[in-house]
Amino acid sequence: MASLPSAHRTLVMGILNVTPDSFSDGGRWSSTEAAIARGIELASDGADIVDVGGESTRPGAERVEPGEEVSRVLPVIEALANEGIVVSVDTMRARTARAAVDAGACLVNDVSGGLADPDMARVVAELECDYVAMHWRAHSKEMNAHDHYDDVLAEVHHELLQRAVTLQEAGVAPERIIIDPGLGFSKAGDSNWALLAGMDVLRGLGPRILIGASRKRFLGATIGAGDGSAPRGADDRDDATTAVTTLAAFHGAWAVRVHEPRPARDAIAVAAAWQNATSTPE
């Protein structure tokens, strides 16, 4: 099993949805052969980690059976790991997490932060793998009903702190935990911008923050609203995604989760050059 690369810069996590119904690219990589080819392409385009998911978490999505999720992701993870590619698994199920790590994944990316499966924290502790705990309030079919905040930054920070404490009590080493504010999950519009603007506050939860803004609806609403036009579709949000990547890297994100790694790597390089020039004495 490969290990996560050292973070001398913001890392790039490439999204690989082995699903028929993901919001942006559902069905494009749903066959094992297509998914493996896409994973290799993501890595060659600059993804430091390829994140393989077998269950869509778009708003309104139905859950898949556990066996179906495992059958979707396992052959892809095993094949990519055998190619020397660093692989993570995007799952809320402890059963899938264990099978994926056994197949070569080195990171479990859990959008529920352990809330969807009471066995997840124990299993991750046993596996001794890195773990992304995302802010989450409900499954896809119900999550929009939980988009209520008096102070979104303070509440997300508090709820993520609770998750980190629970994970550590279950035996997950604190240095293994990566924090994700959960952009777009039970959050619409300006709530997401408040979280991005509060990255320095979120970094108080731990040194590794994952930002997953790629092609999300709040970007489409922002870039379509300025001139009074309709929100942009998912396929027309890549430039906005790159802008978020640049700013996230500038503000110290550990990694960004994106559909297209190449522009993300370029954005990270530009942000690093700017920071280096700013910090270099004349």
Short mmCIF file of N, CA, C and O in Angstrom, two decimals, residues 152-154 157 181 191-205 209 211 251:
data_model
loop_
_atom_site.label_atom_id
_atom_site.label_comp_id
_atom_site.label_asym_id
_atom_site.label_seq_id
_atom_site.Cartn_x
_atom_site.Cartn_y
_atom_site.Cartn_z
N VAL A 152 -22.62 29.93 10.69
CA VAL A 152 -22.20 28.68 10.04
C VAL A 152 -20.77 28.31 10.40
O VAL A 152 -20.47 27.14 10.66
N LEU A 153 -19.87 29.28 10.48
CA LEU A 153 -18.48 28.95 10.79
C LEU A 153 -18.35 28.40 12.21
O LEU A 153 -17.70 27.37 12.43
N ALA A 154 -18.98 29.06 13.16
CA ALA A 154 -18.90 28.61 14.55
C ALA A 154 -19.54 27.24 14.72
O ALA A 154 -19.01 26.36 15.44
N HIS A 157 -17.44 24.49 12.97
CA HIS A 157 -16.24 24.27 13.79
C HIS A 157 -16.57 23.41 15.01
O HIS A 157 -15.86 22.44 15.32
N PRO A 181 -14.63 20.88 5.68
CA PRO A 181 -15.82 21.63 6.12
C PRO A 181 -17.11 21.24 5.41
O PRO A 181 -18.18 21.71 5.79
N SER A 191 -23.25 30.34 2.76
CA SER A 191 -22.67 29.53 3.85
C SER A 191 -21.32 28.96 3.44
O SER A 191 -20.38 28.87 4.25
N ASN A 192 -21.19 28.59 2.19
CA ASN A 192 -19.94 28.02 1.70
C ASN A 192 -18.83 29.06 1.67
O ASN A 192 -17.68 28.78 2.03
N TRP A 193 -19.16 30.26 1.26
CA TRP A 193 -18.15 31.33 1.23
C TRP A 193 -17.70 31.69 2.64
O TRP A 193 -16.52 31.99 2.87
N ALA A 194 -18.61 31.66 3.60
CA ALA A 194 -18.24 31.95 4.98
C ALA A 194 -17.24 30.91 5.50
O ALA A 194 -16.31 31.25 6.25
N LEU A 195 -17.42 29.66 5.11
CA LEU A 195 -16.49 28.62 5.54
C LEU A 195 -15.13 28.77 4.87
O LEU A 195 -14.09 28.60 5.51
N LEU A 196 -15.14 29.09 3.58
CA LEU A 196 -13.87 29.31 2.90
C LEU A 196 -13.13 30.51 3.49
O LEU A 196 -11.91 30.46 3.70
N ALA A 197 -13.86 31.57 3.78
CA ALA A 197 -13.23 32.75 4.38
C ALA A 197 -12.73 32.46 5.79
O ALA A 197 -11.84 33.16 6.29
N GLY A 198 -13.28 31.43 6.43
CA GLY A 198 -12.87 31.07 7.79
C GLY A 198 -11.88 29.94 7.86
O GLY A 198 -11.76 29.28 8.90
N MET A 199 -11.14 29.70 6.79
CA MET A 199 -10.19 28.59 6.79
C MET A 199 -9.18 28.67 7.94
O MET A 199 -8.79 27.66 8.51
N ASP A 200 -8.74 29.88 8.29
CA ASP A 200 -7.78 30.01 9.38
C ASP A 200 -8.38 29.53 10.70
O ASP A 200 -7.68 28.96 11.54
N VAL A 201 -9.68 29.75 10.89
CA VAL A 201 -10.36 29.25 12.08
C VAL A 201 -10.44 27.73 12.05
O VAL A 201 -10.15 27.05 13.04
N LEU A 202 -10.80 27.17 10.90
CA LEU A 202 -10.92 25.72 10.78
C LEU A 202 -9.58 25.02 10.98
O LEU A 202 -9.53 23.89 11.49
N ARG A 203 -8.51 25.68 10.61
CA ARG A 203 -7.19 25.06 10.78
C ARG A 203 -6.83 24.90 12.25
O ARG A 203 -5.90 24.16 12.58
N GLY A 204 -7.57 25.55 13.15
CA GLY A 204 -7.38 25.31 14.56
C GLY A 204 -7.78 23.90 14.97
O GLY A 204 -7.41 23.41 16.04
N LEU A 205 -8.56 23.22 14.12
CA LEU A 205 -8.97 21.84 14.39
C LEU A 205 -7.87 20.84 14.05
O LEU A 205 -7.93 19.69 14.48
N ILE A 209 -6.44 20.49 6.21
CA ILE A 209 -7.80 20.83 5.80
C ILE A 209 -7.97 20.46 4.32
O ILE A 209 -7.16 20.87 3.48
N ILE A 211 -10.31 20.82 1.00
CA ILE A 211 -11.35 21.66 0.42
C ILE A 211 -11.91 20.98 -0.82
O ILE A 211 -11.16 20.71 -1.78
N HIS A 251 -4.18 30.01 1.24
CA HIS A 251 -4.52 30.04 2.66
C HIS A 251 -4.18 28.74 3.39
O HIS A 251 -4.65 28.53 4.52
#
